[in-house]
XYZ file of C-alpha atoms in Angstrom:
491
model
C 18.056 -25.804 27.537
C 19.319 -28.939 25.858
C 22.754 -30.061 27.027
C 24.578 -32.148 24.438
C 27.859 -33.932 25.111
C 30.266 -33.243 22.259
C 33.615 -35.089 22.648
C 32.744 -35.481 26.293
C 32.326 -31.706 26.733
C 28.808 -30.512 27.537
C 27.693 -28.241 24.700
C 24.713 -25.932 24.772
C 22.699 -25.374 21.577
C 22.394 -22.012 19.859
C 20.917 -19.096 21.823
C 18.576 -18.251 18.951
C 16.671 -21.077 17.256
C 13.278 -21.376 15.600
C 11.960 -22.705 18.944
C 13.484 -19.945 21.066
C 12.816 -16.944 18.809
C 9.973 -14.416 19.125
C 6.834 -16.439 18.259
C 5.053 -13.355 16.853
C 7.680 -12.998 14.120
C 7.034 -16.578 13.008
C 3.362 -15.688 12.566
C 4.184 -12.801 10.207
C 3.405 -13.414 6.531
C 3.867 -10.964 3.662
C 2.579 -12.454 0.426
C 3.674 -9.590 -1.838
C 7.269 -10.721 -1.349
C 6.503 -14.311 -0.398
C 7.497 -17.733 -1.811
C 6.228 -16.943 -5.298
C 8.609 -13.978 -5.600
C 11.515 -16.034 -4.272
C 10.769 -18.579 -7.020
C 10.664 -15.749 -9.610
C 14.117 -14.553 -8.506
C 15.417 -18.130 -8.777
C 14.014 -18.440 -12.338
C 15.668 -15.129 -13.297
C 19.013 -16.522 -12.093
C 18.477 -19.701 -14.135
C 17.677 -17.629 -17.261
C 20.883 -15.587 -16.737
C 22.860 -18.826 -16.528
C 21.456 -19.869 -19.921
C 18.680 -22.256 -18.815
C 16.081 -22.912 -21.536
C 12.547 -21.858 -20.569
C 9.385 -21.279 -22.612
C 9.960 -17.507 -22.013
C 12.943 -15.122 -22.034
C 12.126 -12.891 -19.055
C 10.140 -12.924 -15.824
C 7.489 -10.200 -15.747
C 6.951 -9.187 -12.123
C 3.367 -7.956 -11.855
C 3.305 -8.784 -8.135
C 4.178 -5.454 -6.552
C 3.225 -1.817 -7.070
C 6.752 -0.753 -8.023
C 6.195 1.690 -10.884
C 9.797 2.510 -11.800
C 10.835 -1.147 -11.820
C 8.082 -1.637 -14.411
C 9.563 1.058 -16.641
C 7.725 4.216 -15.519
C 10.007 7.255 -15.922
C 10.611 9.557 -12.927
C 9.097 13.061 -12.960
C 11.874 15.368 -14.249
C 11.342 18.207 -11.760
C 11.489 15.860 -8.749
C 14.776 14.349 -9.851
C 16.288 17.737 -10.746
C 15.630 19.084 -7.247
C 16.852 15.859 -5.604
C 20.041 16.009 -7.704
C 20.610 19.610 -6.608
C 20.008 18.665 -2.962
C 22.392 15.696 -3.200
C 25.138 17.641 -5.007
C 24.692 21.381 -4.283
C 27.597 22.321 -6.618
C 25.017 21.808 -9.409
C 23.229 24.961 -8.199
C 25.788 26.834 -10.343
C 24.817 24.800 -13.433
C 22.702 26.693 -15.998
C 21.060 23.452 -17.210
C 18.764 23.403 -14.148
C 15.622 25.588 -14.150
C 15.375 28.410 -11.616
C 12.301 27.004 -9.801
C 14.151 23.708 -9.180
C 17.093 25.657 -7.726
C 14.802 27.710 -5.480
C 13.174 24.546 -4.099
C 16.575 22.929 -3.499
C 17.949 26.010 -1.714
C 14.891 26.161 0.554
C 15.208 22.472 1.468
C 18.972 22.716 2.053
C 18.545 25.776 4.287
C 16.222 23.696 6.480
C 18.830 20.907 6.816
C 21.555 20.728 9.463
C 24.806 22.001 7.912
C 22.857 22.630 4.672
C 23.152 18.923 3.837
C 20.527 16.237 3.248
C 23.067 13.896 4.839
C 22.265 15.356 8.279
C 19.608 14.003 10.652
C 16.406 16.044 10.803
C 13.910 16.623 13.606
C 12.234 13.298 14.464
C 8.800 14.500 13.376
C 10.281 15.697 10.064
C 11.705 18.979 8.767
C 9.435 21.796 9.928
C 9.071 23.706 6.635
C 8.173 20.421 4.895
C 5.486 19.701 7.502
C 4.132 23.211 6.857
C 4.013 22.460 3.116
C 2.203 19.172 3.811
C -0.371 21.027 5.945
C -0.933 23.582 3.143
C -1.325 20.753 0.615
C -3.959 19.036 2.804
C -5.823 22.352 3.274
C -5.900 22.931 -0.484
C -6.903 19.310 -1.215
C -9.747 19.495 1.324
C -11.167 22.827 0.165
C -9.762 25.007 2.948
C -10.349 22.821 6.039
C -7.422 23.804 8.315
C -4.471 21.472 8.875
C -1.967 22.012 11.673
C 1.720 21.186 10.923
C 2.024 19.956 14.537
C -0.370 17.123 13.598
C 1.833 16.065 10.670
C 4.468 13.366 11.150
C 6.778 12.564 8.238
C 7.590 8.882 7.908
C 9.577 6.206 6.056
C 6.851 5.563 3.487
C 3.277 5.244 4.761
C 4.026 1.719 6.108
C 6.237 3.058 8.885
C 3.554 5.492 10.102
C 0.851 2.796 9.992
C 2.934 0.448 12.148
C 3.768 3.307 14.561
C 0.081 4.132 15.143
C -0.794 0.450 15.606
C 2.018 0.197 18.160
C 0.390 2.986 20.213
C -3.026 1.323 20.046
C -2.239 -2.306 20.893
C -2.510 -3.333 24.541
C -4.328 -5.637 26.982
C -4.326 -9.401 27.553
C -6.766 -12.188 26.739
C -10.259 -10.855 26.057
C -8.982 -7.303 26.623
C -6.387 -7.619 23.835
C -6.767 -4.898 21.189
C -8.714 -5.965 18.112
C -8.093 -4.225 14.779
C -10.689 -4.356 12.006
C -9.193 -4.801 8.539
C -10.841 -5.282 5.153
C -10.608 -8.648 3.432
C -9.038 -8.714 0.898
C -6.395 -6.528 2.598
C -2.903 -5.247 1.953
C -0.773 -7.762 3.931
C 1.170 -5.025 5.754
C -1.821 -4.940 8.125
C -2.005 -8.659 8.953
C 1.814 -8.775 9.221
C 1.963 -5.805 11.619
C -0.870 -7.211 13.747
C 0.850 -10.603 13.976
C 4.122 -8.909 14.934
C 2.413 -6.828 17.645
C 0.353 -9.765 18.898
C -2.915 -7.891 18.226
C -6.176 -9.567 17.212
C -7.083 -9.313 13.534
C -10.795 -8.733 12.922
C -11.806 -9.440 9.322
C -14.616 -7.583 7.594
C -15.350 -8.672 4.028
C -15.721 -6.317 1.071
C -18.654 -7.076 -1.244
C -17.190 -8.510 -4.462
C -20.606 -8.601 -6.176
C -20.931 -4.840 -5.674
C -17.551 -3.749 -6.962
C -15.783 -4.536 -3.655
C -17.872 -1.968 -1.780
C -17.830 -1.631 1.996
C -21.040 -2.502 3.780
C -21.882 -1.190 7.277
C -23.954 -4.302 8.060
C -20.806 -6.371 7.486
C -18.793 -4.048 9.772
C -21.410 -4.556 12.517
C -21.339 -8.337 12.049
C -17.544 -8.455 12.317
C -17.495 -6.133 15.333
C -20.088 -7.981 17.408
C -18.489 -11.374 16.678
C -15.071 -9.990 17.715
C -16.347 -8.547 21.010
C -16.742 -12.140 22.239
C -12.965 -12.635 22.327
C -11.129 -9.270 22.169
C -11.469 -5.508 22.613
C -12.022 -3.924 19.165
C -10.523 -0.425 19.177
C -9.376 0.294 15.616
C -10.949 0.371 12.155
C -8.593 0.418 9.138
C -9.813 1.580 5.737
C -7.853 1.536 2.451
C -9.275 4.015 -0.064
C -8.725 3.705 -3.020
C -8.513 -0.005 -2.313
C -5.511 -2.318 -2.417
C -5.735 -5.039 -3.783
C -9.300 -4.448 -4.932
C -9.108 -1.036 -6.655
C -12.483 0.282 -5.451
C -13.044 3.989 -4.721
C -15.398 4.717 -1.828
C -18.390 6.970 -2.307
C -18.828 9.979 -0.069
C -21.950 8.379 1.442
C -19.949 5.262 2.357
C -17.262 7.363 4.069
C -19.918 9.225 6.100
C -21.430 5.887 7.173
C -18.011 4.596 8.239
C -17.316 7.753 10.284
C -20.734 7.474 12.008
C -20.036 3.817 12.750
C -16.595 4.643 14.207
C -18.115 7.321 16.449
C -20.996 5.111 17.654
C -18.713 2.169 18.357
C -15.882 4.289 19.799
C -13.225 3.157 17.318
C -9.982 4.840 16.273
C -10.011 5.347 12.465
C -6.973 4.665 10.272
C -7.401 5.936 6.703
C -4.794 4.602 4.260
C -5.066 7.044 1.336
C -1.813 6.410 -0.542
C -3.610 5.991 -3.901
C -5.512 9.280 -3.655
C -4.464 10.500 -7.140
C -5.149 7.099 -8.733
C -8.847 7.393 -9.605
C -9.868 6.346 -13.123
C -13.536 5.337 -13.325
C -16.261 7.670 -14.588
C -18.319 9.045 -11.715
C -15.705 8.093 -9.095
C -13.937 10.732 -7.037
C -11.489 10.623 -4.143
C -12.890 12.059 -0.888
C -10.462 12.247 2.008
C -11.739 10.942 5.350
C -10.536 14.178 6.992
C -12.586 16.383 4.638
C -15.765 14.329 5.103
C -15.214 14.196 8.884
C -15.018 18.008 9.129
C -17.956 18.542 6.772
C -20.074 16.339 9.051
C -19.751 19.024 11.738
C -18.191 19.416 15.222
C -20.155 16.508 16.720
C -17.824 14.295 14.631
C -14.811 16.494 13.853
C -14.168 17.246 17.551
C -14.490 13.660 18.758
C -13.528 11.001 16.193
C -9.863 10.065 16.599
C -8.153 9.425 13.297
C -4.838 9.076 11.509
C -4.606 9.354 7.727
C -1.631 8.283 5.614
C -0.040 9.275 2.296
C 3.161 8.332 0.504
C 5.536 9.230 -2.345
C 5.496 5.613 -3.567
C 2.249 5.526 -5.538
C -0.015 7.949 -7.509
C 1.888 9.445 -10.484
C 5.215 9.615 -8.594
C 5.932 5.910 -8.055
C 9.080 6.821 -6.081
C 8.981 3.724 -3.839
C 12.713 3.570 -3.120
C 12.897 7.001 -1.505
C 10.608 5.859 1.337
C 8.824 9.182 1.771
C 5.451 9.559 3.487
C 3.441 11.315 6.163
C 0.519 10.889 8.509
C -1.866 13.481 9.901
C -3.406 12.781 13.306
C -6.766 14.246 14.338
C -8.147 14.547 17.918
C -5.163 12.701 19.411
C -4.904 13.071 23.196
C -2.058 15.599 23.883
C -0.434 13.189 26.363
C -0.498 10.432 23.729
C 1.016 12.879 21.232
C 3.974 13.336 23.593
C 4.370 9.540 23.664
C 4.163 9.412 19.844
C 6.952 12.002 19.549
C 9.038 9.920 21.966
C 8.376 6.771 19.920
C 9.400 8.333 16.587
C 12.474 9.920 18.157
C 13.869 6.467 19.012
C 14.196 5.910 15.237
C 15.901 9.349 14.920
C 14.217 10.544 11.709
C 12.727 9.448 8.395
C 15.199 9.464 5.436
C 15.860 13.111 4.548
C 15.947 12.541 0.730
C 12.459 11.002 1.116
C 11.333 14.078 3.078
C 12.718 16.342 0.321
C 10.835 14.357 -2.331
C 7.616 14.548 -0.303
C 8.041 18.331 -0.171
C 8.028 18.450 -3.979
C 4.971 16.202 -4.203
C 2.961 18.479 -1.890
C 4.424 21.657 -3.401
C 4.871 20.957 -7.137
C 5.663 23.586 -9.828
C 3.027 26.351 -10.036
C 1.517 27.751 -13.277
C 3.837 30.802 -13.292
C 7.030 28.703 -12.886
C 9.300 27.448 -15.709
C 8.929 23.734 -14.871
C 5.113 23.759 -14.748
C 4.355 22.776 -18.371
C 6.704 19.761 -18.382
C 5.564 18.675 -14.920
C 1.865 18.729 -15.885
C 2.550 16.941 -19.153
C 4.447 14.129 -17.387
C 1.928 13.820 -14.531
C -1.059 13.682 -16.905
C 0.677 11.149 -19.160
C 1.302 8.747 -16.259
C -2.237 8.981 -14.871
C -3.986 8.714 -18.243
C -1.843 5.684 -19.192
C -2.869 4.026 -15.908
C -6.545 4.810 -16.566
C -6.233 3.276 -20.029
C -4.514 0.155 -18.600
C -7.195 -0.156 -15.892
C -9.900 -0.275 -18.605
C -7.892 -2.633 -20.833
C -7.259 -5.096 -17.969
C -10.893 -5.298 -16.926
C -12.036 -5.632 -20.548
C -9.649 -8.442 -21.509
C -10.043 -10.451 -18.291
C -13.812 -10.448 -18.655
C -13.525 -12.171 -22.052
C -11.673 -15.135 -20.512
C -13.827 -18.114 -19.428
C -13.315 -18.742 -15.703
C -12.053 -15.211 -14.900
C -14.313 -12.410 -13.637
C -12.941 -8.964 -13.001
C -14.526 -5.949 -11.307
C -13.828 -2.475 -12.744
C -10.460 -1.099 -11.597
C -11.884 2.195 -10.285
C -8.600 3.303 -8.752
C -5.178 2.374 -7.273
C -2.922 0.192 -9.482
C -4.093 -3.408 -9.179
C -6.760 -5.754 -10.391
C -8.028 -8.602 -8.203
C -9.920 -10.939 -10.547
C -11.750 -14.028 -9.376
C -10.681 -17.326 -10.924
C -12.815 -20.440 -11.158
C -10.611 -23.494 -10.580
C -11.622 -27.030 -11.610
C -12.095 -29.464 -8.692
C -9.210 -31.618 -10.009
C -6.845 -28.628 -9.778
C -8.008 -27.959 -6.195
C -7.380 -31.639 -5.317
C -3.947 -31.570 -6.983
C -3.001 -28.432 -5.034
C -4.022 -30.053 -1.725
C -2.023 -33.144 -2.620
C 1.037 -30.869 -3.054
C 0.280 -29.057 0.217
C -0.477 -25.785 -1.589
C -3.413 -23.388 -1.398
C -5.234 -23.732 -4.772
C -4.579 -20.193 -6.022
C -0.915 -20.474 -4.974
C -0.707 -23.658 -7.098
C -2.277 -21.717 -10.006
C 0.151 -18.778 -9.674
C 3.190 -21.087 -9.330
C 2.195 -22.911 -12.508
C 1.682 -19.597 -14.318
C 5.149 -18.460 -13.218
C 6.842 -21.706 -14.280
C 5.078 -21.914 -17.649
C 4.687 -18.287 -18.732
C 7.215 -16.361 -16.609
C 4.535 -14.115 -15.083
C 4.723 -13.386 -11.360
C 1.386 -12.617 -9.655
C 0.315 -12.848 -6.008
C -2.356 -15.434 -5.102
C -5.530 -14.054 -3.544
C -4.963 -16.188 -0.453
C -2.103 -13.801 0.449
C -4.645 -10.977 0.849
C -7.548 -12.959 2.284
C -10.738 -13.925 0.448
C -14.097 -15.517 1.178
C -13.909 -19.269 1.805
C -14.167 -21.239 -1.447
C -13.250 -18.295 -3.728
C -9.915 -17.873 -5.513
C -8.243 -14.757 -6.912
C -4.915 -13.250 -7.864
C -3.588 -9.692 -7.633
C -1.912 -8.208 -10.666
C -0.520 -4.691 -11.031
C -1.557 -2.644 -14.049
C 1.896 -1.003 -14.127
C 3.678 -2.749 -17.051
C 3.954 -0.566 -20.188
C 0.781 -0.905 -22.322
C 2.339 -3.163 -24.979
C 3.875 -5.443 -22.353
C 0.613 -5.460 -20.381
C -1.213 -6.690 -23.500
C 1.298 -9.558 -23.738
C 0.819 -10.383 -20.040
C -2.980 -10.413 -20.395
C -2.763 -12.594 -23.509
C -0.425 -15.062 -21.759
C -2.719 -15.262 -18.705
C -5.660 -15.851 -21.049
C -3.864 -18.738 -22.808
C -2.677 -20.195 -19.517
C -6.183 -20.064 -17.992
C -7.604 -21.945 -21.008
C -5.061 -24.760 -21.012
C -4.942 -24.999 -17.185
C -8.731 -25.431 -17.133
C -8.527 -28.000 -19.950
C -5.745 -29.955 -18.194
C -7.756 -30.308 -14.971
C -11.294 -30.698 -16.312
C-alpha cells in the first residue's frame, strides 16, 4: 500500500480505490442505462434551466418502461394494491367486490395482515399456488408444482440467482454460459460480475433474427477449448430483437441442451407480447413435456416471468417468478438458503404478480373493464410494431426486421465510412456516435447496438415501441430526417 508523507506524518491512501476494488465490478457494463442515458438526463436538466435546444423534451425510447412512456395502469391491479396498502378502503363502496375479495385473500396470507411484513423467502404460499395454476392453464394442463416456484424481485433477480448457483471452476474448468447476440445486457453484466465465461451465439438477422442450431454447435465447440460450457440462455420473445421462436426451433434447442448436457434458462417475460400473423408463444416447459419423459425427466431448466412487461408494464413493483424443472433436491435446498439471505421479494410486487396470474374471471364484476384495458394495450403495441417496421424500411440506410413480439425494434443502420472514422477519432463506437448525435440534435434517446452485441462490421440501435402512437410517429419522422442529414454530412 502506498505510504505518503503528509506534513511529515505517514498517510495511507483510501482503503477502496479503483485499483483496489473488485475487478469483476469494473467489467460490468449495462448499456440500457449507460452513458447515453446519463447524457439524456443532463440535457433534461439543461432544458429545465431554460437552455435553448432544437427540441423541447427528451423522448426516452431506450428502456422498456411502459408507464414512464404514458401507458395507463390496469384499473383492477391498482384497486387491489390500494386496498392491500390501505385496508380501511375495504369499507369503501367505490371498490368492486372482486377486488376486495382478492385483497382480503392476499392480506390473510401476510404476517399481521399487512403487506408491510416480510413473507416466506420463496414467496407467499397461496401466490405460488396461483402461479402454478396459471402455468398449468397456460400450458394446456401440464402439471406445475408450487414447490418449484420461486417469487423474485422482477425476473432479473431470479436470473442472477440461478447463474450464481451454476458458476464455478477455475481456468479451463470455469463455467461458460451461452447467450444470444444481440442480448439483453443483464446477461453479460451478471456474467462479468460472477466472473463466468460469456459464450456468444449469433442470431440470424437475415432470417428475422432466428436461432440456428448449427450456430449453437459452432459456439459450443469453440468455447470448449477454453471453458466448461454448462448453461444455455434463451430469450423468447426476443429482446432486443423482437423475434418469436417457432415450436420446431424450441424442440431443436431442447434436444441440443439434452445432447450437450446443458442447463436451460428460458427468459419468457414477453410471453403476452406476440403481434405477427402466424406467430405464437410456446413455453419451453410445455414443449419439453410434450417431447416425452426422455426429455421432461432429464433436462434441467429454469423459466422466468415478470410483472414488468406484457400488458401490465408494472416495472417499479419488481414482481416476478421462476419455475425450476428437474433441479437436484440437494441443490434446491441450497437455492432456498440463497434466497433466504435476501429475506424475501417485495410483498407489493408479490401481490401484483398474484393478480397477473389470477386476473378477473368472466363471472366477476371487473372482468369487462379488465379485458377492455388489456386488449387495448396489446392491440396498440401490435399496431406500433407494424408502424415502426413499415416506416423504418422506407428510410435509406435503415433496414428493419418485423417486430414479431416483445416491445423493441433493432434496426440495422448503414453508416458512411467518414462517420465511422470520425467516431474512432473521438474514441467512440460508431453506433454510439450516431446515437449521441441523434440525442443532441433531436432529443431522442436510443441505445446503440454495440450495447447488446452485434456481428463485427454491422451497426444497429434498439428503440422501444412504447411511446403513444402519435408521439411514436414523431419519433420515427425525426429519426428519418436525422438519418438523411447524417448520411449527407458524412458522405
